[in-house]
Amino acid sequence: MSIMEYNGGSVIAMVGKGCVAIGSDLRLGNQALTVATNFEKVFPVTDRIYLGMSGLATDVATLREQFRFRVNMYQIKEERDIEPEAFAHLVSSTLYERRFGPYFIEPVIGGLWKTQGGEYKPYIAAADLIGCLNFAKDFVVAGTASEKLFGVAEGLWEPDLEPEDLFETISQTLMNGVDRDAYSGWGAIIHIVTPDKVVTRTLKGRMD
Amino acid sequence: MECSFALTGKGYVLIAADTTAARSIVKMKADEDKIKSLGPHLLMAYSGEPGDTVQFAEYVERNIRLYQIRNLYPLRPASAASWVRRALADSLRSRSPYSVNLLLGGYDTATHAPSLYWIDYLGTQAEVPFACHGYGSYFALSLLDRYHDPEASLEEGLATLRRCIDEVAKRLVVAPGKYKVKVVDKDGVREIEL
Amino acid sequence: MARRYDSRTTIFSPEGRLYQIEYAMEAISHAGTVLGVLAKDGVVLAAEKKVTGKLLDMSGAKEGGYGGSGEKIFLLNSNVIAGVAGITADANSLVNYARTAAQRHLFTYNEDIPVEMLAQRLCDMKQGYTQYGGLRPFGVSLLYAGYDPHYEFQLYHSDPSGNYSGWKATCIGANNGTAQSLLKQEYKDDITVEEAIGLVLRVMSKTMDSTTLGSEKLEFAVLTLDQNTKRPKAKIYKPAEIDALLQQHDLGKKDDDAEMTGA
């Protein structure tokens, strides 16, 4: 039994046309026993950045609180929102600080960054448990269903999806991916981040 | 073996914990109270490694009390749960971690809502409508999935709790004999005879 | 003679006074006025800026993330704003301390810090500086306007000695006596935010030295409850918004005033 599989759960993020989508399942388990079915693993960082974390649930909570602290202090001092790339490096260095006694989580970041011209471009990234960043151009996955999610996403994702189509793609990928994983499931939550708003939807799946 | 259950209902949280204190295969005590009241509207059931449990529960109790003395108002249930979770999460990565599992039930006098938190020794926290710790969870959780009603009256809640305890008594080889039951609602904390 | 007892904070004078603290308070009574009024559905803060000049670069203040020029009124946490009077450098250090303390509370308890507790955190620190040897007390008084579920809207004042108290309406800085007596006359219980805004502007216009009020002399902020989310919402007014507000209350500069054009 690996610590990374102790509580179960999966996270995914995808790039669309001028938007990103990020979502997670809702299960919290104690190995095979399901303890809670409302455990969200994706958290807002700013109005345009979301952070998802899969892995050991105690570390998910601890790091969520730690990142909130650091981002709030950054924003109140700088008087502006943190950009996704800066946040990704904050995540990476926070994890690498514990290189030889790591937090057992794999982060997934989805957000929009503002270009010089003032338009917003999608940004996604993921990292391993010691903070090695992976900047993908299409999608990133993490968690107990990651292998399955890779497979489904590879088949369903295509470039330049509009927000509604991206929502359909990420939802189908996540729901079908976690259906083949005993440690993930019990519905999902998806956030679609666009320049002017975030749409959050809770999905029901096979509730078993 | 140790079992604790908790469930929410309309304006209350019910918490039950067995009363045995065992050392290895020997029962040392049959009337141990393993549910502490941490404040006027907060209950905590604790189980786990003997020694760690009481030590940690008293540490929590005294700190929550200190907060109330300093600030004149008690911590709200959600904040108390967050504090306890952090204490366990910090302890997990210390030289000698506590092995204590908790159920925290409270009634928030600001929002008039009951809330229940499941916390394990790793510092994992979940807000849930019902929860269990110990071997009893393998039997009780499925019963609670079927019978739990967040709008149930206290009598109905107690009936559901009784179902769980009876099922565990029937099917679990190492089932505990006696339980203590406590409830927290708008009037505060009190013990209930099953 | 006094020299023997006021060169260090830790020493009482024979009359039982701590001169350094009294001097710190004196420094504050020369600082820009800061005024706060507690209403039943919000809290209003206004502050007078003393540091102005034609060559001072204020371009950052117009765009600033939180709206104000960041000279007198600060956001301490999502539920607390503060107005400072006294030595600006000391104030900046205290504001930073308060922000960290508020985030530390959020980190441990997953809730916004209660307003009184934040005031206490700062006062513990201020008190320490009146006692430990070789240190000078903070030359800063603060007004805290905040909201928490325990006592809802609140207004506190803290001084360099580390004393703090809760108020319905109060004032610190220059002319605070005049302002206090005006507030005492005009304040009534269950005042609304809208009325409080009017009251604050009226009192401010009477106590400030300058004849006309304008955004280059005034900072303004309101803390209310967001009707949709039921969470506290702090609004620190941008310079243009302050001028608009003053016009609305007939306290702003007239159009023929030369200084205003191009602002």
XYZ file of C-alpha atoms in Angstrom:
665
model
C 0.000 0.000 0.000
C 1.390 3.380 -0.996
C 0.742 6.523 1.019
C -0.268 8.248 -2.213
C -3.185 5.800 -2.527
C -4.253 5.831 1.141
C -7.133 8.300 0.764
C -7.728 7.982 -2.994
C -8.869 10.745 -5.311
C -7.984 12.256 -8.669
C -7.513 15.684 -10.236
C -7.384 16.896 -13.842
C -6.876 20.210 -15.678
C -7.320 21.015 -19.379
C -6.570 23.913 -21.708
C -9.279 25.424 -23.909
C -9.529 28.450 -26.182
C -8.918 31.398 -23.855
C -10.073 29.297 -20.913
C -9.017 26.441 -18.660
C -10.946 23.738 -16.829
C -9.930 21.999 -13.616
C -11.771 19.379 -11.628
C -11.582 16.608 -9.078
C -13.642 13.710 -7.785
C -15.315 13.990 -4.366
C -14.307 10.804 -2.567
C -12.334 10.689 0.671
C -11.426 7.159 1.664
C -9.566 5.200 4.264
C -8.094 2.675 1.858
C -11.149 0.781 0.518
C -13.584 2.318 3.025
C -15.294 5.536 1.902
C -15.402 8.105 4.693
C -16.778 11.194 2.939
C -18.325 11.896 -0.456
C -17.997 15.688 -0.394
C -14.232 16.068 -0.272
C -13.207 18.683 -2.848
C -9.570 18.654 -3.930
C -9.600 21.827 -6.033
C -9.298 25.248 -4.381
C -9.467 28.816 -5.657
C -6.165 30.707 -5.407
C -7.212 33.944 -7.123
C -10.190 34.826 -9.326
C -8.318 33.248 -12.224
C -6.188 30.478 -10.686
C -7.279 27.158 -9.196
C -5.099 24.595 -7.458
C -5.987 20.905 -7.311
C -4.213 18.428 -5.072
C -4.454 14.638 -4.972
C -2.731 12.339 -2.522
C -2.668 12.191 1.279
C -5.700 14.160 2.471
C -4.036 15.602 5.594
C -1.346 17.140 3.382
C -3.962 18.394 0.918
C -5.536 20.373 3.781
C -2.213 21.549 5.257
C -0.854 22.759 1.926
C -4.112 24.414 0.953
C -3.882 26.461 4.155
C -0.199 27.165 3.645
C -0.671 28.353 0.040
C -3.618 30.514 1.068
C -1.391 32.202 3.680
C 1.445 32.825 1.220
C -0.813 34.025 -1.619
C -2.791 36.369 0.657
C 0.422 37.956 1.967
C 1.733 38.272 -1.601
C -1.453 39.980 -2.747
C -1.867 42.348 0.179
C 1.739 43.530 -0.134
C 1.958 43.661 -3.926
C -1.589 45.030 -4.248
C -2.188 42.738 -7.234
C -3.079 39.103 -7.909
C -0.352 36.505 -8.234
C 0.206 35.231 -11.797
C -0.080 31.491 -12.532
C 3.604 31.075 -13.343
C 4.725 32.740 -10.109
C 2.230 30.604 -8.199
C 3.462 27.421 -9.883
C 6.973 28.202 -8.692
C 5.669 28.942 -5.194
C 4.100 25.472 -5.202
C 7.255 23.910 -6.554
C 9.608 25.492 -4.032
C 7.244 24.774 -1.128
C 7.258 21.087 -2.053
C 10.999 20.937 -2.678
C 11.647 22.447 0.767
C 10.544 19.021 2.056
C 12.715 17.104 -0.431
C 13.766 14.425 2.071
C 10.463 14.108 3.954
C 7.912 15.175 1.402
C 4.267 16.173 1.539
C 2.468 13.305 -0.182
C 0.510 15.271 -2.750
C 0.655 15.902 -6.478
C -0.498 19.424 -7.373
C -2.301 20.466 -10.545
C -2.596 24.173 -11.410
C -5.021 25.730 -13.864
C -5.319 29.435 -14.523
C -5.260 32.362 -16.903
C -2.355 34.796 -17.240
C -2.534 38.344 -18.491
C -0.345 39.166 -21.486
C 1.248 42.572 -22.098
C -1.583 43.323 -24.513
C -4.144 42.699 -21.748
C -5.658 39.491 -23.104
C -5.792 36.283 -21.063
C -4.045 33.080 -22.032
C -4.578 29.649 -20.492
C -1.932 28.132 -18.261
C -1.784 24.665 -16.755
C 0.929 22.864 -14.844
C 1.410 19.866 -12.616
C 4.191 18.656 -10.363
C 5.308 15.523 -8.570
C 5.398 15.310 -4.784
C 8.788 17.039 -4.545
C 7.860 19.888 -6.843
C 9.253 18.948 -10.269
C 7.064 21.074 -12.571
C 5.502 19.799 -15.761
C 4.171 22.527 -18.082
C 1.782 20.844 -20.475
C 0.064 22.441 -23.469
C -3.005 20.202 -23.442
C -3.929 18.550 -20.131
C -2.466 17.373 -16.828
C -3.707 14.654 -14.457
C -2.872 13.355 -10.973
C -4.163 10.873 -8.429
C -5.187 7.227 -8.177
C -7.006 7.332 -11.536
C -4.205 9.176 -13.356
C -3.392 6.320 -15.770
C -7.023 6.003 -16.800
C -7.413 9.788 -17.059
C -4.389 9.973 -19.365
C -5.989 7.417 -21.651
C -9.420 9.013 -21.868
C -8.024 12.570 -22.133
C -5.700 11.492 -24.946
C -8.755 10.329 -26.886
C -11.194 13.152 -26.115
C -9.134 16.345 -25.887
C -8.632 18.566 -28.924
C -7.140 22.052 -29.286
C -9.108 25.329 -29.040
C -12.245 24.072 -27.302
C -14.747 26.775 -26.311
C -15.681 26.899 -22.577
C -18.867 24.796 -22.932
C -17.155 22.174 -25.122
C -14.193 22.096 -22.754
C -16.591 21.498 -19.872
C -18.100 18.517 -21.721
C -14.644 17.132 -22.548
C -13.213 17.419 -19.030
C -16.420 16.063 -17.458
C -16.515 13.004 -19.734
C -12.797 12.401 -19.183
C -13.000 12.672 -15.402
C -16.231 10.693 -14.959
C -15.178 7.847 -17.269
C -11.663 7.807 -15.871
C -12.702 7.509 -12.226
C -15.357 4.878 -13.018
C -12.492 2.446 -13.613
C -10.810 3.394 -10.328
C -12.057 1.997 -7.026
C -10.321 4.745 -5.034
C -11.852 7.721 -6.875
C -15.412 8.704 -7.703
C -18.617 9.667 -5.901
C -19.261 12.489 -8.338
C -17.024 15.362 -9.300
C -16.634 19.118 -9.249
C -15.496 21.117 -12.286
C -14.434 24.750 -12.540
C -14.310 26.458 -15.946
C -12.127 29.563 -15.696
C -12.733 32.258 -18.322
C -11.407 35.852 -18.299
C -14.614 37.363 -16.911
C -16.071 34.574 -14.783
C -15.678 31.121 -13.275
C -18.426 28.549 -13.740
C -18.493 25.797 -11.125
C -20.575 22.673 -11.586
C -20.987 19.625 -9.355
C -21.521 16.369 -11.231
C -23.167 13.159 -10.123
C -21.743 9.937 -11.454
C -21.945 6.323 -10.384
C -22.501 6.942 -6.700
C -20.870 3.688 -5.616
C -12.458 -3.200 20.251
C -13.024 0.535 20.306
C -16.018 1.921 18.400
C -17.420 5.417 18.135
C -20.349 6.719 16.120
C -21.801 10.150 15.489
C -24.658 11.557 13.452
C -26.318 14.893 12.854
C -30.053 15.551 12.974
C -32.368 18.540 13.051
C -30.502 20.973 15.300
C -28.349 18.416 17.125
C -25.357 16.096 16.891
C -25.399 12.701 18.621
C -22.128 11.075 19.621
C -21.684 7.571 21.030
C -18.497 5.876 22.174
C -17.881 2.529 23.833
C -16.787 2.586 27.480
C -14.111 -0.089 27.601
C -10.522 0.622 28.490
C -8.426 -2.333 27.400
C -4.780 -3.213 27.744
C -3.831 -5.971 25.298
C -6.478 -8.697 25.723
C -7.546 -7.579 29.178
C -10.458 -5.255 29.911
C -9.224 -2.888 32.597
C -12.347 -0.790 32.953
C -15.925 -0.923 31.647
C -17.185 2.611 32.370
C -14.594 4.876 30.795
C -16.001 8.123 29.393
C -14.342 8.730 26.035
C -16.425 11.767 25.057
C -15.165 15.096 26.352
C -17.098 18.322 26.239
C -14.709 20.986 24.991
C -17.062 23.885 25.520
C -20.692 24.808 26.034
C -21.589 23.537 22.535
C -18.784 21.188 21.551
C -18.221 17.449 22.035
C -15.250 15.285 21.143
C -15.099 11.480 21.083
C -11.563 10.123 21.063
C -10.086 6.688 20.433
C -6.750 5.165 19.486
C -3.490 4.312 21.219
C -4.053 4.046 24.987
C -2.102 6.816 26.707
C -2.013 9.051 23.653
C -5.797 9.400 23.717
C -6.242 10.923 27.157
C -3.040 12.943 26.881
C -4.078 14.483 23.583
C -7.738 14.955 24.567
C -6.718 16.861 27.696
C -4.252 18.961 25.693
C -7.074 19.909 23.329
C -9.526 20.469 26.175
C -7.179 22.826 28.045
C -6.257 24.818 24.935
C -9.864 25.276 23.851
C -10.717 26.335 27.413
C -7.816 28.804 27.418
C -9.161 30.374 24.224
C -12.542 30.824 25.871
C -11.052 32.383 29.008
C -8.897 34.778 26.984
C -11.579 35.892 24.555
C -14.784 35.488 26.591
C -16.455 33.619 23.711
C -15.706 30.002 22.754
C -14.196 28.873 19.449
C -16.874 28.033 16.897
C -17.049 24.325 16.006
C -15.474 24.736 12.548
C -12.551 26.705 13.982
C -12.072 24.271 16.859
C -11.997 21.400 14.367
C -9.409 23.216 12.248
C -7.244 23.833 15.296
C -7.422 20.198 16.395
C -6.674 19.026 12.859
C -3.586 21.205 12.724
C -2.449 19.873 16.120
C -2.634 16.306 14.759
C -1.077 17.181 11.386
C 1.871 18.854 13.139
C 2.145 15.943 15.535
C 2.257 13.467 12.622
C 5.550 14.904 11.399
C 7.055 15.275 14.878
C 9.400 12.876 16.670
C 6.557 11.161 18.564
C 3.181 11.500 16.840
C -0.110 11.032 18.674
C -2.241 8.093 17.433
C -5.675 9.500 18.175
C -8.834 9.437 16.086
C -11.582 11.941 16.796
C -15.209 12.758 16.135
C -16.016 16.398 16.802
C -19.635 17.430 17.084
C -20.760 20.969 17.716
C -23.625 23.395 17.539
C -22.761 26.822 16.142
C -24.690 29.419 18.116
C -23.943 32.090 15.463
C -25.485 30.172 12.534
C -27.739 27.834 14.576
C -26.414 24.827 12.680
C -25.113 21.510 13.988
C -21.871 20.228 12.477
C -19.845 17.048 12.680
C -16.168 16.550 11.831
C -14.391 13.273 11.222
C -10.690 13.566 12.042
C -8.114 10.783 12.019
C -4.635 10.519 13.545
C -3.013 11.782 10.332
C -4.874 15.064 10.587
C -7.361 14.197 7.854
C -10.535 16.189 8.362
C -13.934 15.889 6.724
C -17.223 17.539 7.534
C -19.804 14.787 7.288
C -23.467 14.070 8.114
C -22.460 10.925 10.034
C -19.192 9.217 10.948
C -17.589 6.287 12.758
C -14.191 5.181 13.968
C -12.981 1.664 14.661
C -14.157 -1.709 13.377
C -17.749 -0.603 13.958
C -17.472 1.652 10.906
C -17.518 -1.334 8.539
C -21.052 -2.176 9.742
C -22.451 1.180 10.831
C -21.568 3.324 7.802
C -23.714 1.290 5.418
C -26.613 1.392 7.916
C -26.224 5.150 8.228
C -26.145 5.488 4.424
C -29.541 3.809 4.421
C -31.225 5.291 7.514
C -29.612 8.666 8.229
C -31.868 11.698 7.882
C -30.419 15.178 8.531
C -33.937 16.390 9.402
C -34.641 13.601 11.914
C -35.880 14.406 15.424
C -33.777 13.389 18.431
C -35.920 10.247 18.984
C -35.465 9.197 15.355
C -31.739 9.925 15.552
C -31.430 7.792 18.662
C -33.316 4.970 16.933
C -30.804 5.078 14.046
C -27.915 5.105 16.500
C -29.421 2.100 18.292
C -29.596 0.222 14.966
C -25.859 0.810 14.460
C -24.946 -0.339 17.949
C -27.187 -3.422 17.697
C -25.750 -4.384 14.326
C -22.200 -4.100 15.634
C -23.143 -6.140 18.719
C -24.614 -8.821 16.435
C -21.904 -9.099 13.768
C -18.587 -7.907 15.231
C -16.635 -10.611 17.054
C -14.898 -8.092 19.294
C -17.929 -5.855 19.862
C -17.878 -3.638 22.946
C -20.584 -4.179 25.532
C -21.517 -0.709 26.702
C -21.740 2.766 25.183
C -22.007 6.291 26.464
C -24.168 8.621 24.376
C -24.029 12.409 24.401
C -25.888 15.047 22.446
C -25.125 18.686 21.670
C -27.820 21.121 20.549
C -28.923 24.723 21.144
C -29.255 24.027 24.885
C -25.697 22.745 25.161
C -24.215 19.372 25.970
C -25.860 16.511 27.863
C -25.657 12.757 28.330
C -28.469 10.486 27.175
C -29.383 6.972 28.268
C -29.910 4.717 25.314
C 15.273 67.441 35.811
C 12.866 65.628 33.531
C 15.858 64.496 31.465
C 16.675 61.945 34.171
C 13.430 60.092 33.644
C 12.447 60.428 30.003
C 15.488 59.206 28.122
C 14.410 55.588 28.433
C 10.954 54.084 28.168
C 11.417 51.663 31.015
C 11.740 54.277 33.726
C 8.928 55.869 35.688
C 9.251 59.499 36.693
C 8.827 60.315 40.406
C 5.241 61.358 39.656
C 4.613 57.893 38.204
C 4.591 58.898 34.563
C 6.192 57.386 31.490
C 7.345 60.409 29.558
C 8.269 58.615 26.340
C 4.716 57.370 25.950
C 3.324 60.803 26.575
C 5.673 62.218 23.935
C 4.534 59.524 21.497
C 0.931 60.525 22.122
C 1.927 64.136 21.580
C 3.431 63.215 18.201
C 0.112 61.633 17.243
C -1.917 64.694 18.173
C -0.031 66.574 15.449
C -0.662 63.896 12.841
C -3.449 63.914 10.250
C -6.920 63.390 11.655
C -8.440 59.916 11.437
C -12.130 59.543 12.123
C -14.311 56.474 12.538
C -18.046 56.028 12.933
C -19.812 52.769 13.730
C -23.210 52.307 12.114
C -25.679 49.463 12.538
C -24.936 48.097 9.056
C -21.314 49.120 8.587
C -18.316 51.172 9.702
C -16.912 54.326 8.091
C -13.315 55.568 8.260
C -11.860 58.810 6.956
C -8.325 60.169 7.219
C -6.601 63.429 6.521
C -3.392 63.255 4.520
C -0.742 65.677 5.660
C 1.967 64.765 3.183
C 1.024 66.478 -0.044
C 2.931 68.481 -2.580
C 2.888 69.241 -6.248
C 5.916 67.053 -6.980
C 4.765 63.988 -5.001
C 4.186 61.154 -7.461
C 0.669 59.879 -6.817
C 0.245 57.989 -10.092
C 0.402 54.652 -8.276
C -2.488 55.569 -6.007
C -4.958 55.994 -8.855
C -4.560 52.393 -10.017
C -3.669 50.841 -6.650
C -5.023 47.375 -5.973
C -7.005 48.358 -2.902
C -7.943 51.846 -4.021
C -6.442 54.128 -1.396
C -3.134 55.864 -1.670
C -1.915 53.502 1.018
C -0.822 56.326 3.247
C -3.401 56.405 6.038
C -6.004 53.694 5.482
C -5.021 50.049 5.061
C -6.722 46.726 4.551
C -5.493 44.512 7.408
C -7.592 41.460 6.536
C -10.687 40.763 4.469
C -12.796 41.783 7.494
C -10.749 44.643 9.001
C -9.561 48.024 7.768
C -7.443 50.428 9.801
C -6.674 54.125 9.807
C -3.326 55.183 11.240
C -2.164 58.406 12.847
C 1.421 59.087 13.807
C 4.816 58.198 12.444
C 4.281 56.637 9.017
C 7.322 54.360 9.205
C 6.152 52.895 12.524
C 2.652 52.514 11.114
C 3.874 50.562 8.092
C 5.681 48.140 10.359
C 2.564 47.689 12.522
C 0.329 47.198 9.483
C 2.617 44.476 8.226
C 2.575 42.824 11.646
C -1.230 42.996 11.764
C -1.584 41.440 8.319
C 0.706 38.583 9.260
C -1.143 38.054 12.553
C -4.477 37.951 10.716
C -3.177 35.404 8.216
C -1.723 33.318 11.029
C -5.163 33.194 12.626
C -6.759 32.186 9.325
C -4.087 29.503 8.972
C -4.734 27.941 12.392
C -8.491 28.358 12.747
C -9.802 28.612 9.158
C -11.764 31.732 10.055
C -11.177 35.459 9.760
C -9.568 36.853 12.899
C -12.087 38.462 15.280
C -11.605 42.239 15.249
C -10.898 42.639 18.950
C -8.344 39.844 18.845
C -6.450 41.591 16.053
C -6.431 44.802 18.099
C -5.138 42.777 21.061
C -2.338 41.238 18.961
C -1.081 44.721 18.057
C -1.512 46.038 21.586
C 0.517 43.153 23.028
C 3.334 44.225 20.750
C 2.915 47.948 21.479
C 2.879 47.269 25.219
C 6.095 45.285 24.940
C 7.832 48.322 23.490
C 6.903 50.410 26.539
C 8.601 47.996 28.873
C 11.636 46.300 27.404
C 14.824 48.299 27.770
C 16.376 50.466 25.121
C 13.352 50.539 22.849
C 11.204 53.437 21.760
C 7.417 52.986 21.746
C 5.506 52.977 18.462
C 4.432 56.516 17.644
C 1.164 55.320 16.221
C -2.506 55.258 17.151
C -4.876 53.157 15.067
C -8.577 52.976 14.420
C -9.754 49.475 13.507
C -13.036 49.067 11.659
C -14.113 45.477 11.306
C -16.707 42.754 11.291
C -16.870 39.309 12.892
C -19.776 36.970 13.690
C -19.262 37.354 17.460
C -19.908 41.105 17.847
C -20.685 42.032 14.196
C -19.559 45.570 13.271
C -16.947 47.070 15.577
C -14.718 50.118 15.923
C -11.613 50.075 18.114
C -8.883 52.516 18.978
C -5.385 51.669 20.201
C -2.662 54.029 21.423
C 1.147 53.796 21.838
C 0.911 52.459 25.390
C -0.947 49.357 24.213
C -4.323 50.421 25.562
C -7.325 49.779 23.372
C -11.037 50.515 23.615
C -14.215 50.089 21.587
C -16.143 53.085 20.256
C -19.365 54.112 18.504
C -17.571 57.086 16.989
C -14.129 58.455 17.688
C -11.262 60.455 16.313
C -7.463 60.510 16.599
C -4.824 62.933 15.401
C -4.925 66.697 15.063
C -8.039 68.475 16.323
C -9.402 65.251 17.784
C -11.006 67.217 20.630
C -13.109 69.307 18.256
C -14.074 66.275 16.238
C -14.977 64.238 19.331
C -17.343 66.917 20.615
C -18.946 67.291 17.166
C -19.412 63.527 17.018
C -20.876 63.500 20.529
C -23.450 66.078 19.493
C -24.434 64.516 16.200
C -24.117 60.759 16.777
C -27.272 58.820 17.413
C -27.720 55.112 17.996
C -28.845 52.902 15.092
C -27.368 55.311 12.551
C -27.131 53.812 9.040
C -23.991 53.637 6.917
C -25.355 56.275 4.547
C -25.957 58.663 7.439
C -22.550 57.793 8.922
C -20.826 58.675 5.641
C -22.504 62.088 5.741
C -21.581 62.586 9.377
C -17.947 61.639 8.821
C -17.593 63.996 5.856
C -19.272 66.855 7.705
C -17.079 66.500 10.780
C -14.005 66.039 8.631
C -14.687 69.209 6.665
C -15.015 71.160 9.910
C -11.884 69.835 11.609
C -9.446 69.871 8.709
C -7.302 72.944 8.229
C -7.939 73.353 4.521
C -11.064 75.196 3.417
C -12.117 72.711 0.757
C -11.966 68.938 0.876
C -10.469 66.954 -1.984
C -8.975 63.538 -2.700
C -5.436 64.928 -2.394
C -6.126 65.616 1.291
C -8.572 62.858 2.188
C -8.726 59.092 2.374
C -12.023 57.326 2.812
C -13.210 53.760 3.412
C -16.368 51.871 4.287
C -16.815 48.332 5.620
C -20.207 46.735 5.005
C -21.722 43.291 4.651
C -22.099 41.942 1.114
C -25.788 41.174 0.720
C -25.185 38.172 -1.550
C -22.341 36.424 0.224
C -23.044 37.681 3.777
C -19.317 38.298 4.085
C -17.702 41.603 5.065
C -16.747 43.855 2.160
C -14.130 46.578 2.606
C -14.190 49.450 0.150
C -11.284 51.876 0.214
C -12.247 54.723 -2.095
C -10.084 55.636 -5.070
C -9.225 59.376 -5.450
C -11.826 59.892 -8.183
C -14.487 58.189 -6.065
C -13.682 60.434 -3.097
C -14.121 63.548 -5.232
C -17.408 62.206 -6.554
C -18.570 61.455 -3.009
C -17.655 64.960 -1.845
C -19.541 66.513 -4.764
C -22.526 64.404 -3.850
C -22.435 65.796 -0.310
C -21.806 69.367 -1.510
C -18.437 69.453 0.225
C -16.161 69.206 -2.798
C -14.379 71.911 -4.679
C -16.323 74.049 -7.086
C -15.757 73.624 -10.804
C -14.008 76.970 -11.112
C -11.353 75.869 -8.639
C -8.158 75.840 -10.680
C -6.403 73.063 -8.755
C -9.070 70.495 -9.482
C -8.913 70.560 -13.257
C -7.166 67.621 -14.791
C -7.391 65.472 -11.654
